[in-house]
Amino acid sequence: MLWLPLGPFHAMENQMLVIRIKIPNSGAVDWTVHSGPQLLFRDVLDVIGQVLPEATTTAFEYEDEDGDRITVRSDEEMKAMLSYYYSTVMEQQVNGQLIEPLLIFPRACKPPGERNIHGLKVNTRAGPSQHSGPAVSDSLPSNSLKKSSAELKKILANGQMNEQDIRYRDTLGHGNGGTVYKAYHVPSGKILAVKVILLDITLELQKQIMSELEILYKCDSSYIIGFYGAFFVENRISICTEFMDGGSLDVYRKIPEHVLGRIAVAVVKGLTYLWSLKILHRDVKPSNMLVNTRGQVKLCDFGVSTQLVNSIAKTYVGTNAYMAPERISGEQYGIHSDVWSLGISFMELALGRFPYPQIQKNQGSLMPLQLLQCIVDEDSPVLPVGEFSEPFVHFITQCMRKQPKERPAPEELMQSHIGEHVLEAV
Ligand code: ATP
Ligand code: MG
């Protein structure tokens, strides 16, 4: 056991702090931090990640005076732990005792539970880190830590967004993966839509998500939601995108065919753009089609980060009702599956109700898998010809062919009659 002689307690908070990281079924590693009170939760996870590179640690614990374990998983809880620790240090000093290090117990991540298979989402780019890396004693390989902190900072410093500059206003909606807020970005004066998703994942996975989202640097289309940046704070990612003042199409109920045709053209153009970048949307549905009062239609929540999709799917169990039959059956997913979702979304918007009457969507679009079996088993629904034009009915029917290969390919979609017809009109 290591005992540290430290200075008088009034100077305590400016002095070094020794954190003893307990290694499960083994010894412990001491980490000397030179600026204890400034220490952030992320710093500690970062160091634990170096001490236990094989484990996926998302939180840690300390013991209170009764020996009860208290979990720390945020900066707030870190502060509580440090203030508790400093009070015990003062007591030890007053009593003339030697100062004990702060003992923490890394907590391994829970094994992934049952997963749903629906794909998601997200437009992102990194935001700046709010802290510098911790100083480390020679009980840890300090070079490797410095390198990793520098690397981390670089990854997290790519964007222009950070939590301090954002003022959250109204809640725009809740989805299966998170909550979307209307927010004000102070430095630019811009109104944003910020999607906040809680994710209990390691720093390693956070980094992986950030790098997977790099592709969004390349996304530049007027049919795709504008992306401003993203950042992780503690166990949540915030994704900042363009605010669309018309909201999403799911709230509009029945939309007349001539308007839907124009919207379909924008959506098809957005999808073909994504496909050209080898991105499958994976979550085409009315709530992911946004409109604004400038008459623009843009797609959002497409799956550019496999790791993000998987991390969200671990938390939310269910199957997306807009998924193609082959996807409901667990078969391979491709462009054709996005085309099905396009067809069923537009059929819903045309009818003003979900096309399968036996499927009652309540809140959101995730359903138990069994309830969606009729999409696999039954013939696809067809729009009533009398109510809609023949080209529109044909367009939807083609998109909703049960056999994926029979659905229109991207170039055919663009040339389809409704496409041509509306392309001229737009
Ligand atoms: P899921 O989580 O399955 O994708 P969802 O699309 O309904 O479901 P979110 O993506 O979390 O859920 O979005 C919630 C709501 O927030 C949307 O229905 C939409 O109305 C609103 N919203 C999302 N992004 C924006 C935006 N950029 N501008 C304006 N409103 C938005
Ligand atoms: Mg969405």
Coordinates of C-alpha atoms and ligand atoms in Angstrom, one line a residue, residues 120-121 172-178 180 193 195 225 241-244 247-248 250 283 285 287-288 290 300-301 365, ligand 1:
L120 CA -30.2 4.0 -38.4
K121 CA -28.8 7.1 -38.7
L172 CA -38.9 19.0 -31.5
G173 CA -39.6 15.3 -30.9
H174 CA -38.5 12.0 -29.4
G175 CA -37.4 9.1 -31.6
N176 CA -36.3 5.6 -30.8
G177 CA -32.7 6.6 -30.4
G178 CA -32.9 10.0 -28.8
V180 CA -34.3 16.3 -31.0
A193 CA -31.7 21.0 -34.6
K195 CA -30.3 15.3 -31.7
I225 CA -30.0 17.7 -44.3
T241 CA -28.0 19.7 -38.1
E242 CA -29.9 22.2 -40.1
F243 CA -33.3 23.1 -38.5
M244 CA -36.2 22.5 -40.9
G247 CA -40.8 19.5 -39.5
S248 CA -41.1 16.0 -40.7
D250 CA -45.2 12.1 -40.6
D283 CA -34.2 4.3 -42.2
K285 CA -39.7 6.8 -43.5
S287 CA -40.3 11.1 -40.0
N288 CA -36.9 11.2 -41.7
L290 CA -38.0 17.1 -43.5
C300 CA -32.0 13.0 -42.4
D301 CA -31.0 10.1 -40.1
S365 CA -42.3 3.1 -35.9
Ligands
ATP1 P1 -36.4 7.3 -35.2 O1 -35.6 7.6 -33.9 O2 -36.8 5.9 -35.3 O3 -35.6 7.8 -36.4 P2 -38.0 9.7 -35.5 O4 -37.4 10.0 -36.8 O5 -39.4 9.9 -35.3 O6 -37.7 8.2 -35.1 P3 -36.1 11.5 -34.3 O7 -35.2 11.2 -35.5 O8 -35.5 11.4 -33.0 O9 -37.2 10.4 -34.3 O10 -36.8 12.8 -34.6 C1 -37.8 13.3 -33.7 C2 -38.6 14.4 -34.4 O11 -37.8 15.6 -34.4 C3 -38.9 14.1 -35.8 O12 -40.1 13.4 -36.0 C4 -39.0 15.5 -36.4 O13 -40.3 15.9 -36.4 C5 -38.1 16.3 -35.5 N1 -36.9 16.7 -36.2 C6 -35.8 15.9 -36.4 N2 -34.8 16.5 -37.0 C7 -35.3 17.7 -37.3 C8 -34.7 18.9 -38.0 N3 -33.5 18.9 -38.5 N4 -35.5 20.0 -38.1 C9 -36.7 20.0 -37.5 N5 -37.3 19.0 -36.9 C10 -36.6 17.8 -36.8

